[in-house]
Amino acid sequence: QVQLVESGGGLVQPGESLRLSCAASGSIFSINAMAWYRQAPGKQREWVATLNSSGSTYYADWVKGRFTISRDNAKNTVYLQMNSLKPEDTAVYYCHALQDRGYWGQGTQVTVSS
């Protein structure tokens, strides 16, 4: 079992930045990849970024260099640095871990509004 706890969401104005954190605990050995997803009101959950065990990163096309996924192995934490936020980035952001199965966090709300 893997437990994931997201934090760092909040209300920001367009153009501002936020850094989300995902702290992993439990049986975290042999996690193959960590990822961020998001779900806006009335929309399906969509993939944002992935960081695999080799350190390779992958991003959705629409990220366009605005977001960066990273990790701190000592803290068992994965981050999502989000810059130049737009109102359309408003969503609940979820952390996902892929091991023998997938695990989800509870989500953290990000609201971008003036």
mmCIF file with all atom_site columns, C-alpha atoms in Angstrom:
data_model
loop_
_atom_site.group_PDB
_atom_site.id
_atom_site.type_symbol
_atom_site.label_atom_id
_atom_site.label_alt_id
_atom_site.label_comp_id
_atom_site.label_asym_id
_atom_site.label_entity_id
_atom_site.label_seq_id
_atom_site.pdbx_PDB_ins_code
_atom_site.Cartn_x
_atom_site.Cartn_y
_atom_site.Cartn_z
_atom_site.occupancy
_atom_site.B_iso_or_equiv
_atom_site.pdbx_formal_charge
_atom_site.auth_seq_id
_atom_site.auth_comp_id
_atom_site.auth_asym_id
_atom_site.auth_atom_id
_atom_site.pdbx_PDB_model_num
ATOM 1   C CA . GLN A 1 1   ? 0.000   0.000  0.000   1.00 0.00 ? 1   GLN A CA 1
ATOM 2   C CA . VAL A 1 2   ? 1.112   3.510  -0.819  1.00 0.00 ? 2   VAL A CA 1
ATOM 3   C CA . GLN A 1 3   ? -0.345  6.615  0.765   1.00 0.00 ? 3   GLN A CA 1
ATOM 4   C CA . LEU A 1 4   ? -0.167  9.953  -1.018  1.00 0.00 ? 4   LEU A CA 1
ATOM 5   C CA . VAL A 1 5   ? -0.895  13.328 0.514   1.00 0.00 ? 5   VAL A CA 1
ATOM 6   C CA . GLU A 1 6   ? -0.999  16.435 -1.664  1.00 0.00 ? 6   GLU A CA 1
ATOM 7   C CA . SER A 1 7   ? -0.586  19.975 -0.423  1.00 0.00 ? 7   SER A CA 1
ATOM 8   C CA . GLY A 1 8   ? 0.199   23.437 -1.707  1.00 0.00 ? 8   GLY A CA 1
ATOM 9   C CA . GLY A 1 9   ? -2.995  24.326 -3.491  1.00 0.00 ? 9   GLY A CA 1
ATOM 10  C CA . GLY A 1 10  ? -4.708  27.643 -3.069  1.00 0.00 ? 10  GLY A CA 1
ATOM 11  C CA . LEU A 1 11  ? -6.108  30.751 -4.696  1.00 0.00 ? 11  LEU A CA 1
ATOM 12  C CA . VAL A 1 12  ? -3.761  32.737 -6.923  1.00 0.00 ? 12  VAL A CA 1
ATOM 13  C CA . GLN A 1 13  ? -4.098  35.434 -9.543  1.00 0.00 ? 13  GLN A CA 1
ATOM 14  C CA . PRO A 1 14  ? -3.384  34.828 -13.234 1.00 0.00 ? 14  PRO A CA 1
ATOM 15  C CA . GLY A 1 15  ? 0.324   34.871 -13.961 1.00 0.00 ? 15  GLY A CA 1
ATOM 16  C CA . GLU A 1 16  ? 1.317   33.791 -10.473 1.00 0.00 ? 16  GLU A CA 1
ATOM 17  C CA . SER A 1 17  ? 2.976   30.554 -9.395  1.00 0.00 ? 17  SER A CA 1
ATOM 18  C CA . LEU A 1 18  ? 2.265   27.667 -7.053  1.00 0.00 ? 18  LEU A CA 1
ATOM 19  C CA . ARG A 1 19  ? 4.224   24.616 -6.013  1.00 0.00 ? 19  ARG A CA 1
ATOM 20  C CA . LEU A 1 20  ? 2.276   21.481 -5.203  1.00 0.00 ? 20  LEU A CA 1
ATOM 21  C CA . SER A 1 21  ? 3.736   18.732 -3.066  1.00 0.00 ? 21  SER A CA 1
ATOM 22  C CA . CYS A 1 22  ? 2.919   15.033 -2.903  1.00 0.00 ? 22  CYS A CA 1
ATOM 23  C CA . ALA A 1 23  ? 4.304   13.167 0.082   1.00 0.00 ? 23  ALA A CA 1
ATOM 24  C CA . ALA A 1 24  ? 4.445   9.399  -0.340  1.00 0.00 ? 24  ALA A CA 1
ATOM 25  C CA . SER A 1 25  ? 4.529   6.877  2.482   1.00 0.00 ? 25  SER A CA 1
ATOM 26  C CA . GLY A 1 26  ? 4.023   3.175  3.006   1.00 0.00 ? 26  GLY A CA 1
ATOM 27  C CA . SER A 1 27  ? 5.456   0.634  0.603   1.00 0.00 ? 27  SER A CA 1
ATOM 28  C CA . ILE A 1 28  ? 7.130   3.201  -1.618  1.00 0.00 ? 28  ILE A CA 1
ATOM 29  C CA . PHE A 1 29  ? 9.931   0.950  -2.818  1.00 0.00 ? 29  PHE A CA 1
ATOM 30  C CA . SER A 1 30  ? 9.687   -0.025 -6.485  1.00 0.00 ? 30  SER A CA 1
ATOM 31  C CA . ILE A 1 31  ? 7.340   2.802  -7.386  1.00 0.00 ? 31  ILE A CA 1
ATOM 32  C CA . ASN A 1 32  ? 7.708   2.916  -11.145 1.00 0.00 ? 32  ASN A CA 1
ATOM 33  C CA . ALA A 1 33  ? 6.461   6.412  -11.744 1.00 0.00 ? 33  ALA A CA 1
ATOM 34  C CA . MET A 1 34  ? 4.827   9.374  -10.080 1.00 0.00 ? 34  MET A CA 1
ATOM 35  C CA . ALA A 1 35  ? 2.437   11.633 -11.897 1.00 0.00 ? 35  ALA A CA 1
ATOM 36  C CA . TRP A 1 36  ? 0.156   14.607 -11.542 1.00 0.00 ? 36  TRP A CA 1
ATOM 37  C CA . TYR A 1 37  ? -3.354  14.745 -12.922 1.00 0.00 ? 37  TYR A CA 1
ATOM 38  C CA . ARG A 1 38  ? -6.034  17.379 -12.651 1.00 0.00 ? 38  ARG A CA 1
ATOM 39  C CA . GLN A 1 39  ? -9.794  17.552 -12.877 1.00 0.00 ? 39  GLN A CA 1
ATOM 40  C CA . ALA A 1 40  ? -11.680 20.729 -13.573 1.00 0.00 ? 40  ALA A CA 1
ATOM 41  C CA . PRO A 1 41  ? -15.378 21.085 -12.704 1.00 0.00 ? 41  PRO A CA 1
ATOM 42  C CA . GLY A 1 42  ? -17.517 19.200 -15.181 1.00 0.00 ? 42  GLY A CA 1
ATOM 43  C CA . LYS A 1 43  ? -14.522 17.735 -16.990 1.00 0.00 ? 43  LYS A CA 1
ATOM 44  C CA . GLN A 1 44  ? -12.705 14.427 -17.021 1.00 0.00 ? 44  GLN A CA 1
ATOM 45  C CA . ARG A 1 45  ? -9.512  13.941 -15.108 1.00 0.00 ? 45  ARG A CA 1
ATOM 46  C CA . GLU A 1 46  ? -6.538  14.705 -17.339 1.00 0.00 ? 46  GLU A CA 1
ATOM 47  C CA . TRP A 1 47  ? -2.872  13.879 -17.175 1.00 0.00 ? 47  TRP A CA 1
ATOM 48  C CA . VAL A 1 48  ? -0.424  16.695 -16.456 1.00 0.00 ? 48  VAL A CA 1
ATOM 49  C CA . ALA A 1 49  ? 3.070   15.264 -15.990 1.00 0.00 ? 49  ALA A CA 1
ATOM 50  C CA . THR A 1 50  ? 5.011   12.101 -15.125 1.00 0.00 ? 50  THR A CA 1
ATOM 51  C CA . LEU A 1 51  ? 8.360   11.448 -13.494 1.00 0.00 ? 51  LEU A CA 1
ATOM 52  C CA . ASN A 1 52  ? 9.562   7.874  -13.806 1.00 0.00 ? 52  ASN A CA 1
ATOM 53  C CA . SER A 1 53  ? 12.021  5.935  -11.668 1.00 0.00 ? 53  SER A CA 1
ATOM 54  C CA . SER A 1 54  ? 14.842  6.739  -14.089 1.00 0.00 ? 54  SER A CA 1
ATOM 55  C CA . GLY A 1 55  ? 14.289  10.437 -13.640 1.00 0.00 ? 55  GLY A CA 1
ATOM 56  C CA . SER A 1 56  ? 12.759  11.018 -17.046 1.00 0.00 ? 56  SER A CA 1
ATOM 57  C CA . THR A 1 57  ? 9.959   13.538 -17.212 1.00 0.00 ? 57  THR A CA 1
ATOM 58  C CA . TYR A 1 58  ? 6.992   13.795 -19.529 1.00 0.00 ? 58  TYR A CA 1
ATOM 59  C CA . TYR A 1 59  ? 4.430   16.548 -19.891 1.00 0.00 ? 59  TYR A CA 1
ATOM 60  C CA . ALA A 1 60  ? 1.090   17.086 -21.526 1.00 0.00 ? 60  ALA A CA 1
ATOM 61  C CA . ASP A 1 61  ? 1.422   19.212 -24.632 1.00 0.00 ? 61  ASP A CA 1
ATOM 62  C CA . TRP A 1 62  ? -0.649  22.020 -23.199 1.00 0.00 ? 62  TRP A CA 1
ATOM 63  C CA . VAL A 1 63  ? 1.828   22.486 -20.302 1.00 0.00 ? 63  VAL A CA 1
ATOM 64  C CA . LYS A 1 64  ? 4.160   24.222 -22.773 1.00 0.00 ? 64  LYS A CA 1
ATOM 65  C CA . GLY A 1 65  ? 7.027   24.695 -20.366 1.00 0.00 ? 65  GLY A CA 1
ATOM 66  C CA . ARG A 1 66  ? 4.956   26.285 -17.616 1.00 0.00 ? 66  ARG A CA 1
ATOM 67  C CA . PHE A 1 67  ? 5.008   23.318 -15.215 1.00 0.00 ? 67  PHE A CA 1
ATOM 68  C CA . THR A 1 68  ? 7.913   21.288 -13.853 1.00 0.00 ? 68  THR A CA 1
ATOM 69  C CA . ILE A 1 69  ? 7.716   17.949 -12.065 1.00 0.00 ? 69  ILE A CA 1
ATOM 70  C CA . SER A 1 70  ? 10.538  17.037 -9.705  1.00 0.00 ? 70  SER A CA 1
ATOM 71  C CA . ARG A 1 71  ? 11.269  14.922 -6.653  1.00 0.00 ? 71  ARG A CA 1
ATOM 72  C CA . ASP A 1 72  ? 13.154  14.913 -3.404  1.00 0.00 ? 72  ASP A CA 1
ATOM 73  C CA . ASN A 1 73  ? 14.041  11.309 -2.658  1.00 0.00 ? 73  ASN A CA 1
ATOM 74  C CA . ALA A 1 74  ? 15.144  12.105 0.880   1.00 0.00 ? 74  ALA A CA 1
ATOM 75  C CA . LYS A 1 75  ? 11.666  13.432 1.621   1.00 0.00 ? 75  LYS A CA 1
ATOM 76  C CA . ASN A 1 76  ? 9.766   10.900 -0.515  1.00 0.00 ? 76  ASN A CA 1
ATOM 77  C CA . THR A 1 77  ? 8.073   13.880 -2.078  1.00 0.00 ? 77  THR A CA 1
ATOM 78  C CA . VAL A 1 78  ? 7.206   14.825 -5.628  1.00 0.00 ? 78  VAL A CA 1
ATOM 79  C CA . TYR A 1 79  ? 6.565   18.417 -6.611  1.00 0.00 ? 79  TYR A CA 1
ATOM 80  C CA . LEU A 1 80  ? 4.744   20.222 -9.369  1.00 0.00 ? 80  LEU A CA 1
ATOM 81  C CA . GLN A 1 81  ? 6.006   23.742 -9.893  1.00 0.00 ? 81  GLN A CA 1
ATOM 82  C CA . MET A 1 82  ? 3.390   25.698 -11.794 1.00 0.00 ? 82  MET A CA 1
ATOM 83  C CA . ASN A 1 83  ? 4.266   29.065 -13.297 1.00 0.00 ? 83  ASN A CA 1
ATOM 84  C CA . SER A 1 84  ? 2.310   31.566 -15.373 1.00 0.00 ? 84  SER A CA 1
ATOM 85  C CA . LEU A 1 85  ? -0.950  30.149 -14.105 1.00 0.00 ? 85  LEU A CA 1
ATOM 86  C CA . LYS A 1 86  ? -4.108  30.767 -16.102 1.00 0.00 ? 86  LYS A CA 1
ATOM 87  C CA . PRO A 1 87  ? -7.775  30.670 -15.084 1.00 0.00 ? 87  PRO A CA 1
ATOM 88  C CA . GLU A 1 88  ? -8.142  27.478 -17.123 1.00 0.00 ? 88  GLU A CA 1
ATOM 89  C CA . ASP A 1 89  ? -5.628  25.802 -14.795 1.00 0.00 ? 89  ASP A CA 1
ATOM 90  C CA . THR A 1 90  ? -8.281  25.893 -12.081 1.00 0.00 ? 90  THR A CA 1
ATOM 91  C CA . ALA A 1 91  ? -8.843  22.300 -10.997 1.00 0.00 ? 91  ALA A CA 1
ATOM 92  C CA . VAL A 1 92  ? -8.301  19.737 -8.295  1.00 0.00 ? 92  VAL A CA 1
ATOM 93  C CA . TYR A 1 93  ? -4.787  18.392 -8.739  1.00 0.00 ? 93  TYR A CA 1
ATOM 94  C CA . TYR A 1 94  ? -4.141  14.759 -7.893  1.00 0.00 ? 94  TYR A CA 1
ATOM 95  C CA . CYS A 1 95  ? -0.949  12.855 -7.297  1.00 0.00 ? 95  CYS A CA 1
ATOM 96  C CA . HIS A 1 96  ? -0.676  9.326  -8.687  1.00 0.00 ? 96  HIS A CA 1
ATOM 97  C CA . ALA A 1 97  ? 1.838   6.569  -7.972  1.00 0.00 ? 97  ALA A CA 1
ATOM 98  C CA . LEU A 1 98  ? 2.278   3.536  -10.192 1.00 0.00 ? 98  LEU A CA 1
ATOM 99  C CA . GLN A 1 99  ? 3.552   0.405  -8.522  1.00 0.00 ? 99  GLN A CA 1
ATOM 100 C CA . ASP A 1 100 ? 1.900   -2.987 -8.767  1.00 0.00 ? 100 ASP A CA 1
ATOM 101 C CA . ARG A 1 101 ? -1.253  -0.902 -9.106  1.00 0.00 ? 101 ARG A CA 1
ATOM 102 C CA . GLY A 1 102 ? -2.104  2.736  -9.162  1.00 0.00 ? 102 GLY A CA 1
ATOM 103 C CA . TYR A 1 103 ? -2.578  4.858  -6.074  1.00 0.00 ? 103 TYR A CA 1
ATOM 104 C CA . TRP A 1 104 ? -4.236  8.274  -5.811  1.00 0.00 ? 104 TRP A CA 1
ATOM 105 C CA . GLY A 1 105 ? -4.018  11.075 -3.333  1.00 0.00 ? 105 GLY A CA 1
ATOM 106 C CA . GLN A 1 106 ? -7.026  13.015 -2.119  1.00 0.00 ? 106 GLN A CA 1
ATOM 107 C CA . GLY A 1 107 ? -6.311  16.031 -4.298  1.00 0.00 ? 107 GLY A CA 1
ATOM 108 C CA . THR A 1 108 ? -5.571  19.684 -3.672  1.00 0.00 ? 108 THR A CA 1
ATOM 109 C CA . GLN A 1 109 ? -7.617  22.564 -5.061  1.00 0.00 ? 109 GLN A CA 1
ATOM 110 C CA . VAL A 1 110 ? -5.957  25.147 -7.282  1.00 0.00 ? 110 VAL A CA 1
ATOM 111 C CA . THR A 1 111 ? -7.984  28.216 -8.171  1.00 0.00 ? 111 THR A CA 1
ATOM 112 C CA . VAL A 1 112 ? -6.649  30.845 -10.546 1.00 0.00 ? 112 VAL A CA 1
ATOM 113 C CA . SER A 1 113 ? -8.792  33.953 -10.515 1.00 0.00 ? 113 SER A CA 1
ATOM 114 C CA . SER A 1 114 ? -8.483  37.696 -10.439 1.00 0.00 ? 114 SER A CA 1
#
